[in-house]
PDB file of C-alpha atoms in Angstrom:
ATOM      1  CA  MET K  11      51.434 -23.514   6.663  1.00 51.00           C
ATOM      2  CA  ASN K  12      50.378 -22.501   2.794  1.00 53.00           C
ATOM      3  CA  LYS K  13      46.758 -23.278   3.706  1.00 52.00           C
ATOM      4  CA  ARG K  14      46.496 -20.934   6.590  1.00 52.00           C
ATOM      5  CA  LYS K  15      47.978 -17.960   3.836  1.00 53.00           C
ATOM      6  CA  ILE K  16      45.570 -19.113   1.459  1.00 53.00           C
ATOM      7  CA  LEU K  17      42.494 -19.320   3.832  1.00 59.00           C
ATOM      8  CA  PRO K  18      42.494 -15.802   4.606  1.00 59.00           C
ATOM      9  CA  GLY K  19      42.686 -14.502   1.004  1.00 57.00           C
ATOM     10  CA  THR K  20      39.972 -17.019  -0.147  1.00 57.00           C
ATOM     11  CA  VAL K  21      37.654 -15.544   2.525  1.00 51.00           C
ATOM     12  CA  ILE K  22      38.263 -12.018   1.637  1.00 55.00           C
ATOM     13  CA  ILE K  23      37.665 -12.973  -2.185  1.00 58.00           C
ATOM     14  CA  PHE K  24      34.541 -14.678  -1.244  1.00 52.00           C
ATOM     15  CA  VAL K  25      33.378 -11.718   1.076  1.00 49.00           C
ATOM     16  CA  ALA K  26      34.082  -9.385  -2.066  1.00 51.00           C
ATOM     17  CA  ALA K  27      32.155 -11.607  -4.466  1.00 51.00           C
ATOM     18  CA  ILE K  28      29.140 -11.643  -2.201  1.00 57.00           C
ATOM     19  CA  THR K  29      29.316  -7.626  -1.674  1.00 53.00           C
ATOM     20  CA  LEU K  30      29.740  -7.138  -5.475  1.00 48.00           C
ATOM     21  CA  LEU K  31      26.715  -9.470  -6.293  1.00 49.00           C
ATOM     22  CA  VAL K  32      24.336  -7.811  -3.713  1.00 47.00           C
ATOM     23  CA  SER K  33      25.397  -4.586  -5.158  1.00 46.00           C
ATOM     24  CA  PHE K  34      24.444  -5.633  -8.835  1.00 46.00           C
ATOM     25  CA  LYS K  35      21.484  -7.035  -7.413  1.00 45.00           C
ATOM     26  CA  ARG K  36      20.473  -3.923  -5.888  1.00 45.00           C
ATOM     27  CA  ALA K  37      21.312  -1.812  -8.821  1.00 44.00           C
ATOM     28  CA  ALA K  38      19.155  -3.832 -10.935  1.00 44.00           C
ATOM     29  CA  ALA K  39      16.211  -3.361  -8.920  1.00 54.00           C
ATOM     30  CA  ARG K  40      16.538   0.379  -9.029  1.00 69.00           C
ATOM     31  CA  THR K  41      14.869   2.060 -12.275  1.00 78.00           C
ATOM     32  CA  GLU K  42      15.273   5.431 -13.726  1.00 92.00           C
ATOM     33  CA  PRO K  43      12.448   7.889 -13.098  1.00 95.00           C
ATOM     34  CA  SER K  44       9.801   7.307 -15.853  1.00 97.00           C
ATOM     35  CA  GLU K  45       6.114   7.517 -16.632  1.00 97.00           C
ATOM     36  CA  GLU K  46       6.203   3.552 -17.157  1.00 97.00           C
ATOM     37  CA  GLU K  47       7.818   3.154 -13.839  1.00 97.00           C
ATOM     38  CA  ALA K  48       5.178   5.310 -12.434  1.00 98.00           C
ATOM     39  CA  VAL K  49       2.367   3.372 -14.052  1.00 98.00           C
ATOM     40  CA  ARG K  50       3.755   0.078 -12.916  1.00 97.00           C
ATOM     41  CA  VAL K  51       3.891   1.331  -9.297  1.00 98.00           C
ATOM     42  CA  ALA K  52       0.459   2.846  -9.547  1.00 98.00           C
ATOM     43  CA  ARG K  53      -0.808  -0.548 -10.976  1.00 98.00           C
ATOM     44  CA  ALA K  54       0.756  -2.621  -8.353  1.00 98.00           C
ATOM     45  CA  TYR K  55      -0.760  -0.087  -5.524  1.00 98.00           C
ATOM     46  CA  ALA K  56      -4.435  -0.641  -6.736  1.00 97.00           C
ATOM     47  CA  GLU K  57      -3.431  -4.482  -6.914  1.00 97.00           C
ATOM     48  CA  ALA K  58      -2.392  -4.392  -3.134  1.00 97.00           C
ATOM     49  CA  ILE K  59      -5.405  -2.254  -2.111  1.00 95.00           C
ATOM     50  CA  ASN K  60      -7.803  -4.232  -3.964  1.00 95.00           C
ATOM     51  CA  TYR K  61      -6.610  -7.615  -3.203  1.00 96.00           C
ATOM     52  CA  GLU K  62      -4.225  -7.940  -0.496  1.00 94.00           C
ATOM     53  CA  TYR K  63      -6.449  -6.182   1.867  1.00 91.00           C
ATOM     54  CA  GLU K  64      -6.045  -8.757   4.373  1.00 94.00           C
ATOM     55  CA  ASN K  65      -2.158  -8.379   4.344  1.00 96.00           C
ATOM     56  CA  PRO K  66      -1.823  -4.462   4.681  1.00 97.00           C
ATOM     57  CA  GLU K  67       2.179  -5.043   4.727  1.00 97.00           C
ATOM     58  CA  ALA K  68       1.476  -5.391   0.917  1.00 97.00           C
ATOM     59  CA  VAL K  69       0.381  -1.764   1.076  1.00 97.00           C
ATOM     60  CA  TYR K  70       2.622  -0.464   3.596  1.00 98.00           C
ATOM     61  CA  VAL K  71       5.981  -1.272   1.595  1.00 97.00           C
ATOM     62  CA  LEU K  72       4.688   0.910  -1.165  1.00 98.00           C
ATOM     63  CA  MET K  73       4.389   3.811   0.793  1.00 98.00           C
ATOM     64  CA  THR K  74       7.054   6.523   0.755  1.00 98.00           C
ATOM     65  CA  ASN K  75       9.891   6.574   3.424  1.00 97.00           C
ATOM     66  CA  ASP K  76       8.942   9.704   5.461  1.00 97.00           C
ATOM     67  CA  TYR K  77       5.494   8.229   5.568  1.00 97.00           C
ATOM     68  CA  ARG K  78       6.993   4.775   7.051  1.00 98.00           C
ATOM     69  CA  SER K  79       9.013   6.656   9.285  1.00 97.00           C
ATOM     70  CA  ALA K  80       6.116   8.277  10.684  1.00 97.00           C
ATOM     71  CA  ILE K  81       3.943   5.506  11.533  1.00 97.00           C
ATOM     72  CA  SER K  82       4.855   1.930  12.166  1.00 97.00           C
ATOM     73  CA  GLU K  83       3.940  -1.440  10.101  1.00 97.00           C
ATOM     74  CA  GLU K  84       1.992  -2.610  12.961  1.00 97.00           C
ATOM     75  CA  ASP K  85       0.143   0.985  13.526  1.00 97.00           C
ATOM     76  CA  PHE K  86      -0.380   1.014  10.147  1.00 97.00           C
ATOM     77  CA  THR K  87      -1.845  -2.321   9.927  1.00 96.00           C
ATOM     78  CA  GLU K  88      -4.019  -1.766  12.666  1.00 95.00           C
ATOM     79  CA  ALA K  89      -5.457   1.381  11.111  1.00 95.00           C
ATOM     80  CA  PHE K  90      -5.887   0.110   7.881  1.00 95.00           C
ATOM     81  CA  LYS K  91      -7.746  -3.156   9.461  1.00 93.00           C
ATOM     82  CA  LYS K  92     -10.219  -0.419  11.186  1.00 91.00           C
ATOM     83  CA  GLU K  93     -10.537   1.589   8.324  1.00 90.00           C
ATOM     84  CA  ARG K  94     -11.837  -1.291   6.278  1.00 88.00           C
ATOM     85  CA  SER K  95     -14.083  -2.018   9.146  1.00 85.00           C
ATOM     86  CA  TYR K  96     -16.181   1.079   8.837  1.00 83.00           C
ATOM     87  CA  PRO K  97     -19.521   0.442   7.131  1.00 79.00           C
ATOM     88  CA  TYR K  98     -19.134   2.080   3.706  1.00 76.00           C
ATOM     89  CA  LEU K  99     -21.458   1.409   0.833  1.00 69.00           C
ATOM     90  CA  THR K 100     -18.510  -1.064  -0.711  1.00 75.00           C
ATOM     91  CA  PRO K 101     -15.157  -1.492   0.798  1.00 81.00           C
ATOM     92  CA  LEU K 102     -12.182   0.438  -1.011  1.00 87.00           C
ATOM     93  CA  PHE K 103     -11.516  -0.900  -4.627  1.00 90.00           C
ATOM     94  CA  ILE K 104      -9.701   1.379  -6.822  1.00 93.00           C
ATOM     95  CA  ASN K 105      -9.314   1.050 -11.085  1.00 93.00           C
ATOM     96  CA  TYR K 106      -6.183   2.470 -12.581  1.00 96.00           C
ATOM     97  CA  ASP K 107      -7.043   5.449 -14.508  1.00 95.00           C
ATOM     98  CA  ARG K 108      -3.763   7.383 -15.274  1.00 97.00           C
ATOM     99  CA  VAL K 109      -0.626   9.015 -13.994  1.00 98.00           C
ATOM    100  CA  GLU K 110       0.258  12.731 -14.407  1.00 98.00           C
ATOM    101  CA  MET K 111       4.005  13.333 -13.795  1.00 98.00           C
ATOM    102  CA  ALA K 112       5.902  16.602 -13.105  1.00 97.00           C
ATOM    103  CA  ASP K 113       8.265  17.542 -15.684  1.00 97.00           C
ATOM    104  CA  ASP K 114      11.323  16.060 -14.183  1.00 97.00           C
ATOM    105  CA  LEU K 115       9.624  13.072 -13.186  1.00 97.00           C
ATOM    106  CA  MET K 116      10.170  12.844  -9.558  1.00 98.00           C
ATOM    107  CA  THR K 117       6.850  13.255  -8.473  1.00 98.00           C
ATOM    108  CA  GLY K 118       3.453  12.649  -9.835  1.00 98.00           C
ATOM    109  CA  THR K 119      -0.335  11.707  -9.110  1.00 98.00           C
ATOM    110  CA  ALA K 120      -1.919   8.568  -9.778  1.00 98.00           C
ATOM    111  CA  TRP K 121      -5.720   8.730 -10.465  1.00 96.00           C
ATOM    112  CA  TYR K 122      -8.125   5.947 -10.072  1.00 95.00           C
ATOM    113  CA  SER K 123     -11.931   5.674 -10.426  1.00 90.00           C
ATOM    114  CA  GLN K 124     -13.188   4.357  -6.912  1.00 86.00           C
ATOM    115  CA  ALA K 125     -15.660   1.714  -6.990  1.00 79.00           C
ATOM    116  CA  ALA K 126     -19.232   2.918  -5.687  1.00 64.00           C
ATOM    117  CA  ARG K 127     -18.515   4.531  -2.270  1.00 56.00           C
ATOM    118  CA  LEU K 128     -20.384   7.145  -3.916  1.00 61.00           C
ATOM    119  CA  PRO K 129     -21.125   7.423  -7.981  1.00 55.00           C
ATOM    120  CA  GLY K 130     -18.318   9.216  -9.828  1.00 64.00           C
ATOM    121  CA  MET K 131     -15.856   9.476  -7.049  1.00 79.00           C
ATOM    122  CA  VAL K 132     -12.212   9.420  -7.771  1.00 86.00           C
ATOM    123  CA  TYR K 133      -9.275   8.645  -5.980  1.00 91.00           C
ATOM    124  CA  GLU K 134      -5.759  10.229  -6.127  1.00 94.00           C
ATOM    125  CA  VAL K 135      -2.549   9.157  -4.556  1.00 97.00           C
ATOM    126  CA  LYS K 136       0.840  11.192  -4.595  1.00 98.00           C
ATOM    127  CA  LEU K 137       3.957   9.411  -6.234  1.00 98.00           C
ATOM    128  CA  VAL K 138       7.197  10.194  -5.398  1.00 98.00           C
ATOM    129  CA  TYR K 139      10.567   8.883  -6.679  1.00 98.00           C
ATOM    130  CA  GLU K 140      12.910   7.408  -4.156  1.00 97.00           C
ATOM    131  CA  ASP K 141      15.500   4.644  -3.656  1.00 94.00           C
ATOM    132  CA  GLY K 142      15.232   3.780  -7.184  1.00 96.00           C
ATOM    133  CA  THR K 143      11.642   3.361  -7.601  1.00 96.00           C
ATOM    134  CA  TYR K 144       7.978   5.415  -7.024  1.00 98.00           C
ATOM    135  CA  HIS K 145       6.511   5.284  -3.734  1.00 98.00           C
ATOM    136  CA  VAL K 146       2.865   6.279  -2.639  1.00 98.00           C
ATOM    137  CA  ARG K 147       1.617   8.894  -0.222  1.00 97.00           C
ATOM    138  CA  ASP K 148      -1.795   8.073   1.261  1.00 96.00           C
ATOM    139  CA  PHE K 149      -3.623   7.611   4.050  1.00 95.00           C
ATOM    140  CA  GLU K 150      -2.505  10.831   5.445  1.00 94.00           C
ATOM    141  CA  ASP K 151      -5.343  10.656   8.226  1.00 92.00           C
ATOM    142  CA  PHE K 152      -3.718   7.271   9.778  1.00 93.00           C
ATOM    143  CA  LEU K 153      -1.008   9.395  10.882  1.00 93.00           C
ATOM    144  CA  ASP K 154      -2.821  11.837  13.168  1.00 91.00           C
ATOM    145  CA  GLY K 155      -5.863   9.238  13.856  1.00 90.00           C
ATOM    146  CA  SER K 156      -8.306  11.643  12.478  1.00 89.00           C
ATOM    147  CA  TYR K 157      -9.566   8.742  10.435  1.00 85.00           C
ATOM    148  CA  LEU K 158     -10.966   7.323  13.579  1.00 88.00           C
ATOM    149  CA  ASP K 159     -13.485  10.811  13.818  1.00 87.00           C
ATOM    150  CA  LYS K 160     -15.960   8.987  11.391  1.00 82.00           C
ATOM    151  CA  PHE K 161     -16.490   5.845  13.355  1.00 80.00           C
ATOM    152  CA  ASP K 162     -17.957   8.604  16.181  1.00 82.00           C
ATOM    153  CA  THR K 163     -21.001   9.504  13.745  1.00 76.00           C
ATOM    154  CA  VAL K 164     -21.845   5.827  12.388  1.00 66.00           C
ATOM    155  CA  THR K 165     -25.547   6.133  12.870  1.00 64.00           C
ATOM    156  CA  TYR K 166     -26.529   2.664  11.869  1.00 58.00           C
ATOM    157  CA  ASP K 167     -25.629  -0.705  12.288  1.00 56.00           C
ATOM    158  CA  LEU K 168     -25.887  -3.866   9.997  1.00 51.00           C
ATOM    159  CA  SER K 169     -29.218  -4.419  11.176  1.00 53.00           C
ATOM    160  CA  SER K 170     -30.273  -1.751   9.009  1.00 50.00           C
ATOM    161  CA  TYR K 171     -29.445  -3.676   6.100  1.00 49.00           C
ATOM    162  CA  PHE K 172     -30.216  -7.257   7.561  1.00 49.00           C
ATOM    163  CA  ASP K 173     -32.488  -8.926   9.639  1.00 50.00           C
ATOM    164  CA  THR K 174     -29.822 -10.564  12.195  1.00 50.00           C
ATOM    165  CA  GLU K 175     -33.083 -11.945  14.045  1.00 60.00           C
ATOM    166  CA  TYR K 176     -34.272 -14.007  11.115  1.00 51.00           C
ATOM    167  CA  GLN K 177     -34.795 -17.698  11.809  1.00 57.00           C
ATOM    168  CA  GLY K 178     -36.267 -19.136   8.779  1.00 57.00           C
ATOM    169  CA  GLU K 179     -39.736 -18.618   7.179  1.00 61.00           C
ATOM    170  CA  PRO K 180     -42.740 -18.521   9.690  1.00 59.00           C
ATOM    171  CA  GLU K 181     -44.627 -21.314  10.378  1.00 60.00           C
ATOM    172  CA  GLU K 182     -48.530 -21.490   9.272  1.00 58.00           C
TER     173      GLU K 182
END
């Protein structure tokens, strides 16, 4: 009979301990707004763009809440892969330069140099502090599909760069 009285109390204590542990873990993941945290996220964003391009979900999770509520992960992934298929001189590759923060540290801009799509190009994204860390606002043209407009004006294909019919050295 005592086992029945102890069991519900044990379960309640166990559930309370798990809840407390999860709360501490979430609190530990949260950071205070700071330029250092903004720099960390800005660099993580560059890393995701540059090296996780085959895994657009790594970029998507860094986007702001309102951005993610406006476009699903699946739609973002499809748009990101389509965007990367456009025949730019070089794929999107960004090098962290700096962040500029608002006085209250709740928003800012991350600046990057952009690898040779055109010389001297810079790339900027907005940073927003929410949910205990900074998130990025970028790829606005994915939301309305306007990024697809450039695909209508492609005037060349790979054959303008490569001889796709090349079969080796001609025989003499």
